[in-house]
Short mmCIF file of C-alpha atoms and ligand atoms in Angstrom, two decimals:
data_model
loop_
_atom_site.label_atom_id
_atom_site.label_comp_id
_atom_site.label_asym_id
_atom_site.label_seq_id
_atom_site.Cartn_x
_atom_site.Cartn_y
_atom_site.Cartn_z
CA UNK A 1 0.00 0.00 0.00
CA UNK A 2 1.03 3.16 -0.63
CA UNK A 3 1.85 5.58 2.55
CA UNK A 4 -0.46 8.04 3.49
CA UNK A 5 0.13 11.65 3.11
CA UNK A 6 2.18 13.08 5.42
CA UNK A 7 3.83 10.04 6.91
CA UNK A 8 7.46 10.62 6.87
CA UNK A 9 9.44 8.46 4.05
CA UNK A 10 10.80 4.99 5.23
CA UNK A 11 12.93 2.56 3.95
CA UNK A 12 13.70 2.06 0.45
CA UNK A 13 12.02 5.42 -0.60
CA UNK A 14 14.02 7.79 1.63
CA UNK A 15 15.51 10.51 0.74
CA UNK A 16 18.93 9.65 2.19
CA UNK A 17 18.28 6.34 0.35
CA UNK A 18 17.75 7.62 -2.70
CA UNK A 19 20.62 10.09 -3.05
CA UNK A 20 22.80 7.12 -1.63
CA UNK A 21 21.56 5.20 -5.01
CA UNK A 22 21.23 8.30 -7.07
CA UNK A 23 25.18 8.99 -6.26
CA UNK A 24 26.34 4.90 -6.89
CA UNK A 25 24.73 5.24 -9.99
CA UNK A 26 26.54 8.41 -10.99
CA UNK A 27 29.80 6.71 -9.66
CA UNK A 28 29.22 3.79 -12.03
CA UNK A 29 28.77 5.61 -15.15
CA UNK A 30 31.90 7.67 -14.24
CA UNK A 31 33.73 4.74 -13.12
CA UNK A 32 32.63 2.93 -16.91
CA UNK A 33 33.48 6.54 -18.39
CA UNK A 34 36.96 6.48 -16.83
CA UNK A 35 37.18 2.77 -17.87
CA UNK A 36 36.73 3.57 -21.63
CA UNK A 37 38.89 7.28 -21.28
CA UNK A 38 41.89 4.97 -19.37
CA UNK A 39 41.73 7.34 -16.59
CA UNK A 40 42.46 4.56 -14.66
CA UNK A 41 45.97 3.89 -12.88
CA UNK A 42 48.03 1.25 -11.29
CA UNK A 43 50.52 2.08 -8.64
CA UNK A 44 52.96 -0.52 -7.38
CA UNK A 45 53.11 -1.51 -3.39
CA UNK A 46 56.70 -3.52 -3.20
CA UNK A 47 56.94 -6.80 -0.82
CA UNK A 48 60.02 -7.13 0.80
CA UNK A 49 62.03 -10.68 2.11
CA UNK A 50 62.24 -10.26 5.40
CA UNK A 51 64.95 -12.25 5.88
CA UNK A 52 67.06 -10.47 2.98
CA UNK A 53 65.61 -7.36 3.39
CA UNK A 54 65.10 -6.90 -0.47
CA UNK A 55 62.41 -6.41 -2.59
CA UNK A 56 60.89 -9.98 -4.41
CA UNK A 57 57.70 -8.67 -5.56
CA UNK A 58 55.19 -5.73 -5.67
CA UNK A 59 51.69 -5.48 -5.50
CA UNK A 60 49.53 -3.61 -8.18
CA UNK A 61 46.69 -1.51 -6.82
CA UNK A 62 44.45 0.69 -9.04
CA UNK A 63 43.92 4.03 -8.73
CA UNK A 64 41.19 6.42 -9.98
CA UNK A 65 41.35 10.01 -10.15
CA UNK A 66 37.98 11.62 -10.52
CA UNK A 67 37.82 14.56 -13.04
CA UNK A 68 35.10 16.75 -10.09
CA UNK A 69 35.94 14.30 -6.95
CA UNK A 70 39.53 13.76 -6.94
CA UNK A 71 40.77 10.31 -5.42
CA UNK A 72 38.58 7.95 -5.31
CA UNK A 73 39.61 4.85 -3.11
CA UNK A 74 39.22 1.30 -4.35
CA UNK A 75 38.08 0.23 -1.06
CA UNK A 76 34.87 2.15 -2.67
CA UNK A 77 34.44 1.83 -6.03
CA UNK A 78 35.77 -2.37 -6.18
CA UNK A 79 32.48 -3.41 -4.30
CA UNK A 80 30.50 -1.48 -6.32
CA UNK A 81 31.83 -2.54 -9.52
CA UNK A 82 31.68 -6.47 -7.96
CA UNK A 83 27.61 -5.72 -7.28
CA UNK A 84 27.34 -4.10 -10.90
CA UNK A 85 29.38 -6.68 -12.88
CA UNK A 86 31.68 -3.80 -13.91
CA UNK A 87 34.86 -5.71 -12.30
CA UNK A 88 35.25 -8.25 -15.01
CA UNK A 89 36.12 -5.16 -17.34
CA UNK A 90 38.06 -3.80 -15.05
CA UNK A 91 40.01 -6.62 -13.98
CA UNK A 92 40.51 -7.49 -18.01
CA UNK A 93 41.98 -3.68 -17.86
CA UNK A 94 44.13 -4.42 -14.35
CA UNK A 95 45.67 -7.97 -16.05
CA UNK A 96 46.77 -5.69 -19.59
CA UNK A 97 47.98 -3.36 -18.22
CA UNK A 98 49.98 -4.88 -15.04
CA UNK A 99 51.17 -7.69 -17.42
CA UNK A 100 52.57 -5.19 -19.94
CA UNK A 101 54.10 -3.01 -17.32
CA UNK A 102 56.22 -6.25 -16.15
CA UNK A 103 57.09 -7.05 -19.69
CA UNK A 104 58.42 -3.85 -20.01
CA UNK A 105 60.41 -4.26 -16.60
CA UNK A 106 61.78 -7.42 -18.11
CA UNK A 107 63.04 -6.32 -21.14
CA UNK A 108 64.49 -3.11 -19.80
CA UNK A 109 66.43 -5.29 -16.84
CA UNK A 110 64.74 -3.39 -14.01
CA UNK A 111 63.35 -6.33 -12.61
CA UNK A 112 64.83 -9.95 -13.11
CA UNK A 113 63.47 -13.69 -13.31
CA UNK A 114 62.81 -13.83 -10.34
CA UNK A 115 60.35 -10.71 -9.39
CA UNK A 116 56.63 -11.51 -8.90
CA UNK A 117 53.68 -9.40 -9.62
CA UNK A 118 50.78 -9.63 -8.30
CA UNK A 119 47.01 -8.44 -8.82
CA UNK A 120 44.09 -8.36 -7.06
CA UNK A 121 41.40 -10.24 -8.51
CA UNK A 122 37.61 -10.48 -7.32
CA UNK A 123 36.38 -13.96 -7.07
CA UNK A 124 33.16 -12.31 -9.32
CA UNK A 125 35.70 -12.76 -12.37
CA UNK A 126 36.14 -15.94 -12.66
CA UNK A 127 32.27 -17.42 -13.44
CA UNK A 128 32.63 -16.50 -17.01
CA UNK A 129 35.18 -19.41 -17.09
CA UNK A 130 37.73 -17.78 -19.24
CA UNK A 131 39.53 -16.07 -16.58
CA UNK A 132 42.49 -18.56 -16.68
CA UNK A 133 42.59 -18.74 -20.23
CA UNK A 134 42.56 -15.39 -20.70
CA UNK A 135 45.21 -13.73 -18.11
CA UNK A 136 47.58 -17.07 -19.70
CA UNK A 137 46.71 -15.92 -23.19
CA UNK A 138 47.92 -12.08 -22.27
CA UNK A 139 51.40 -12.99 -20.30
CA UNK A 140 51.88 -14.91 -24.19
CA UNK A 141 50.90 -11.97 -25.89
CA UNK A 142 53.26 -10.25 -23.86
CA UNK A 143 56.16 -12.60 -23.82
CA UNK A 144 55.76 -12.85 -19.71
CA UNK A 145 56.04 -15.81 -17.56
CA UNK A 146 53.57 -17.01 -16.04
CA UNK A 147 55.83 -17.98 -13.24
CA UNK A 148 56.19 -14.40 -12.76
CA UNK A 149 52.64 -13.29 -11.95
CA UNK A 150 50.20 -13.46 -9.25
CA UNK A 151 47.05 -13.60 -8.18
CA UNK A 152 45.46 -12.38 -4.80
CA UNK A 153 42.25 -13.67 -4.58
CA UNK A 154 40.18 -11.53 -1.12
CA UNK A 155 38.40 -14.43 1.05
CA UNK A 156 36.15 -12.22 2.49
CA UNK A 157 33.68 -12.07 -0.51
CA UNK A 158 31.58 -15.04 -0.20
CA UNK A 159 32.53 -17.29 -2.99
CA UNK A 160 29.36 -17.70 -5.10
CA UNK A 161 31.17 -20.90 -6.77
CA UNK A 162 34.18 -22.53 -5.26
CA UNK A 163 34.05 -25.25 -7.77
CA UNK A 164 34.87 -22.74 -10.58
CA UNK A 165 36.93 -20.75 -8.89
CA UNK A 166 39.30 -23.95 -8.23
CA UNK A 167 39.14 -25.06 -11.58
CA UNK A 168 40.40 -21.31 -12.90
CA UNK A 169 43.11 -21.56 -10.31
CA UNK A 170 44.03 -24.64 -10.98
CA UNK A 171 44.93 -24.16 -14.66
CA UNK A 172 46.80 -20.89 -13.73
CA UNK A 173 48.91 -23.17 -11.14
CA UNK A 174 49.72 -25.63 -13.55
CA UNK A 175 50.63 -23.09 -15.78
CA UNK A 176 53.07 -21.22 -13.01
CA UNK A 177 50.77 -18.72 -11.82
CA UNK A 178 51.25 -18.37 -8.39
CA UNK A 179 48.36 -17.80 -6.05
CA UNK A 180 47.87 -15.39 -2.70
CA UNK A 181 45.11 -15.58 -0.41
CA UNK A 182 44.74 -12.15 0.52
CA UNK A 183 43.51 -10.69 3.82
CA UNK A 184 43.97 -14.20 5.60
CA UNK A 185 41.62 -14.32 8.55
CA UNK A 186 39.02 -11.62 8.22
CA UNK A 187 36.34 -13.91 5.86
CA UNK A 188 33.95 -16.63 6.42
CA UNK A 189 36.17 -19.66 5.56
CA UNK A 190 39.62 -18.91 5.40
CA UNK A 191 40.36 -22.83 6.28
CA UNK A 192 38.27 -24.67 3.82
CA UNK A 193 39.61 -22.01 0.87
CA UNK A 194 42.86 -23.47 2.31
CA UNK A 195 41.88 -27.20 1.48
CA UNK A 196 40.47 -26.68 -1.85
CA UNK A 197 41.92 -23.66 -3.33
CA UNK A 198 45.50 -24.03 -4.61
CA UNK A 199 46.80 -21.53 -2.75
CA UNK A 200 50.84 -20.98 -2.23
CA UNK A 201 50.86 -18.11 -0.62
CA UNK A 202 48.83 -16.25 2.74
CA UNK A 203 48.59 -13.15 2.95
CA UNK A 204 48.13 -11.85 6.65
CA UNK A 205 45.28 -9.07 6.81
CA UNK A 206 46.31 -5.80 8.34
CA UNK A 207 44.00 -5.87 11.09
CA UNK A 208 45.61 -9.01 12.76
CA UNK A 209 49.49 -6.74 12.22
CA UNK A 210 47.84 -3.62 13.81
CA UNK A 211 47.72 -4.41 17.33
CA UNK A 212 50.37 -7.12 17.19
CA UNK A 213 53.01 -5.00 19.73
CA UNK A 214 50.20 -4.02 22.25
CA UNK A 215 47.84 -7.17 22.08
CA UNK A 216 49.09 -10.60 23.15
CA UNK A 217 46.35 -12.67 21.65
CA UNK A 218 46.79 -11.01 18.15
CA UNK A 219 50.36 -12.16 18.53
CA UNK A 220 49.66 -16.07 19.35
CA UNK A 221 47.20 -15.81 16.72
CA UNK A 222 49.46 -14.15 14.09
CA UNK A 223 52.47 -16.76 15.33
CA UNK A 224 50.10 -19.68 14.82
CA UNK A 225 48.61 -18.57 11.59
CA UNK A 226 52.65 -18.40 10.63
CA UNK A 227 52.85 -21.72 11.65
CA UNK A 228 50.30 -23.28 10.24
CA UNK A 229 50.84 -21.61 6.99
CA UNK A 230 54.70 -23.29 6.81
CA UNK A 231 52.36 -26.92 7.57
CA UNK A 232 50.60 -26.01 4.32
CA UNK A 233 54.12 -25.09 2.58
CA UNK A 234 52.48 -21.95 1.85
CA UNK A 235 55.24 -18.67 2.07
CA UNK A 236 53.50 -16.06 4.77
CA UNK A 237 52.84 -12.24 3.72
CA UNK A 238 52.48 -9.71 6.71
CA UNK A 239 50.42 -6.38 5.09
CA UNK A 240 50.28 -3.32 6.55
CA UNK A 241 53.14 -3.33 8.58
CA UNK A 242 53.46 0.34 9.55
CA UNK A 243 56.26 0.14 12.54
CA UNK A 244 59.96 -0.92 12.92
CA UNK A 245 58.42 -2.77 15.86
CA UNK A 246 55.77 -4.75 14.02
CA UNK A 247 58.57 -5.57 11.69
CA UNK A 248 60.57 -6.92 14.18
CA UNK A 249 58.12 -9.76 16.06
CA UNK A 250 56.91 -10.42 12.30
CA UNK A 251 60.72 -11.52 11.60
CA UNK A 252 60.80 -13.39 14.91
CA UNK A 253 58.15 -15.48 13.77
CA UNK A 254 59.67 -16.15 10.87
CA UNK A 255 57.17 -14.31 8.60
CA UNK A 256 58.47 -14.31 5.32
CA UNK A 257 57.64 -11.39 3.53
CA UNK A 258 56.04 -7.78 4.98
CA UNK A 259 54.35 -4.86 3.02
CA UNK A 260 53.83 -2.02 4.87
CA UNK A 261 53.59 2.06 4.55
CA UNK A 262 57.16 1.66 6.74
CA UNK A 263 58.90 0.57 3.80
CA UNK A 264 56.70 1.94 1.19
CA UNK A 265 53.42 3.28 0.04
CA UNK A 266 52.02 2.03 -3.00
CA UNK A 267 53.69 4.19 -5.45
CA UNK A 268 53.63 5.47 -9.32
CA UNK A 269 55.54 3.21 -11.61
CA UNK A 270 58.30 5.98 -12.47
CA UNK A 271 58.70 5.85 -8.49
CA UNK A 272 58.81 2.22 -8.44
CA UNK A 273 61.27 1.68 -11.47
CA UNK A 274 63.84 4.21 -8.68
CA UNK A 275 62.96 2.29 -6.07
CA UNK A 276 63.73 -1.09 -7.45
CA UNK A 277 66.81 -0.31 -8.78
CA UNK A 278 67.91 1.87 -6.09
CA UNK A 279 71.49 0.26 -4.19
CA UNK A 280 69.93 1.07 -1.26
CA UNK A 281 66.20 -0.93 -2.11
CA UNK A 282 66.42 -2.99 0.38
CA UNK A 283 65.37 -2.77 4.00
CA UNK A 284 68.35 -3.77 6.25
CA UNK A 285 68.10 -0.66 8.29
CA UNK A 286 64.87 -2.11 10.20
CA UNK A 287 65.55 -5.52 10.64
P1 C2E B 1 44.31 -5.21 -0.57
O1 C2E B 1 44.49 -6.03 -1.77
O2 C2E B 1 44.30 -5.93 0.73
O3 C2E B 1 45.45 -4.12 -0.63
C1 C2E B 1 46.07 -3.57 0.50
C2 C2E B 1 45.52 -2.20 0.82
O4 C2E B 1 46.13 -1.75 2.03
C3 C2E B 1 45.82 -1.13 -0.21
O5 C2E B 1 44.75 -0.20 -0.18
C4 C2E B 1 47.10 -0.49 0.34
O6 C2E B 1 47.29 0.83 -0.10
C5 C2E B 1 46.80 -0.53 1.81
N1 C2E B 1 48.03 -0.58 2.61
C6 C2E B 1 49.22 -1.15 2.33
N2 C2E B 1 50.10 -1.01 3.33
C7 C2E B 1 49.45 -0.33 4.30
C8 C2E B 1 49.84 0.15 5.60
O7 C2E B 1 50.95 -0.05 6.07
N3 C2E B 1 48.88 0.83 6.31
C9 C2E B 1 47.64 1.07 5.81
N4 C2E B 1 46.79 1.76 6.57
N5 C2E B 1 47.24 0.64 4.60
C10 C2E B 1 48.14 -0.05 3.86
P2 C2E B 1 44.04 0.29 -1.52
O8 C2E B 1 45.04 0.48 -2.61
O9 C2E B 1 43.17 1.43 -1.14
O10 C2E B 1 43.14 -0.93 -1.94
C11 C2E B 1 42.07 -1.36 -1.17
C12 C2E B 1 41.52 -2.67 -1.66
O11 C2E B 1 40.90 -2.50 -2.94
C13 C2E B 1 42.59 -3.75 -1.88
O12 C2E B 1 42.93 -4.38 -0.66
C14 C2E B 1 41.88 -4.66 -2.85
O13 C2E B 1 41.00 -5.54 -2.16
C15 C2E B 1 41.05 -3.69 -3.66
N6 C2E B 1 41.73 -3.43 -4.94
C16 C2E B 1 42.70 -2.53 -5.24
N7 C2E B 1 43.06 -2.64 -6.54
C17 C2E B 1 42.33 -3.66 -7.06
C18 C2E B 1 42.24 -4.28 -8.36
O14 C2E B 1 42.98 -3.94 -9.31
N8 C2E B 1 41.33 -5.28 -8.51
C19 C2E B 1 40.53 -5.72 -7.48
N9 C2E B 1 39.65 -6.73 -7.70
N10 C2E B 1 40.60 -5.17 -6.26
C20 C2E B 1 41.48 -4.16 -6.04
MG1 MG B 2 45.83 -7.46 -2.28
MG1 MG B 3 45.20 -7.40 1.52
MG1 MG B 4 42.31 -5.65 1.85
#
């Protein structure tokens, strides 16, 4: 039934409500616009052995830079474009464009054989069932190894369809793809995407690093996630790792890798292309 006049507007029809959907729809067709304009941008977040100290890897995050709004932050636009369908577009764009940028590292010598990138990819991207095929068929095009690329695949979003998700992951492991299971701990079922997912590496979420110095249970938990990750041969990630004391317990527990704003931001690829080849890339100086 219709409300009656002068009752005040309630749930769906709200005003707040309706700007709220009046402004994601806006930010879609910008976000598509921006899409088709390549206003979009990847900047490169390096990993770090902490044992060496040097850099094995970096992460490639997108960034979008709204003509009117400025920055706009993944952690906003990603779900929307996951609920709209718009990520498998955009992940085609993040796999060209991060697979040609490492190419381009290879043949220019500022990375070597043994440098990993990685991108983030929504589980949403993978029911068309030419995920795999695809992201093999572009390191081809572009003469990369497969060996040398990554994918970090976010528990937290339910998985609509483990079944196909394994089988795309599968035929990227077989293929040398390496896979990351990023923000370890924060989703439903971090264990049984353990057991069926071929997963080689965990990624530690941020939330679990943030509180490791002050909170004691964080730190058993971290430690035995650490340790039960080496039982799984799987190589450990800490992200977020934002202090030289963080840093230090992480290397105590024989973490293997860190990313963190203490080492570096995620960064433009001219400032990433310095950093790498920088003497002085490594990270000694806080371990
Ligand atoms: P994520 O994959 O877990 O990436 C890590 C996020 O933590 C990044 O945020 C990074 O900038 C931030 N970060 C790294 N180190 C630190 C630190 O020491 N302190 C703090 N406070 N933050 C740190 P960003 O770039 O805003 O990305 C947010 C999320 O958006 C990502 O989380 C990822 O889930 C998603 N995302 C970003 N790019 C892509 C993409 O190309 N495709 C997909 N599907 N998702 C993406
Ligand atoms: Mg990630
Ligand atoms: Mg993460
Ligand atoms: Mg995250």
């Amino acid at each position: 039934a219709l409300p009656k006049k002068g009752t005040p507007p309630v749930g769906l029809f709200s005003d707040e409500l309706h700007r709220d959907l009046a402004d994601r729809i806006s930010l879609r067709n910008d976000l598509r616009a921006a899409l088709e304009a390549d206003d979009l941008q990847l900047f490169f977040q390096p990993k770090y052995d902490l044992v060496t100290g040097k850099i094995t890897s970096a992460e490639a995050l997108l960034r979008w830079q709204h003509i009117e709004k400025g920055f706009i932050s993944p952690a906003l636009f990603i779900p929307l474009a996951e609920q709209t369908g718009d990520i498998r577009a955009i992940g085609d764009w993040v796999a060209e464009h991060a697979i040609k940028q490492l190419a381009k590292w290879r043949q220019q010598n500022i990375v070597d054989g043994s440098f990993v990138l990685a991108i983030n990819v929504s589980p949403q991207q993978m029911v068309t069932g030419t995920f795999a095929s695809d992201l093999l068929e572009c390191c081809q095009r572009h003469k990369v190894e497969p060996k040398q690329v990554q994918v970090e695949i976010t528990e937290s979003a339910v998985m609509q369809n483990l079944m196909k998700v394994q089988h795309e992951l599968e035929v990227l492991t077989r293929a040398g793809v390496t896979v990351a299971m990023d923000d370890f701990g924060t989703g439903y079922s971090s264990l049984s995407y353990l057991r069926n997912l071929p997963i080689s590496v965990i990624k530690i979420d941020r939330s679990f690093v943030m509180n490791l110095v002050s909170n004691s249970s964080d730190q058993q938990l971290v430690g035995t996630i650490v340790l039960m990750a080496h039982n799984f041969k799987c190589s450990i990630v800490a992200e977020g790792i934002e202090t030289v004391e963080q840093a230090k317990l992480l290397v105590q527990m024989a973490c293997n890798e860190g990313q963190g704003f203490l080492f570096s931001r995620p960064i433009t690829q001219n400032e990433f292309e310095e950093l790498v080849q920088s003497p002085a890339h490594t990270i000694e100086s806080y371990l």
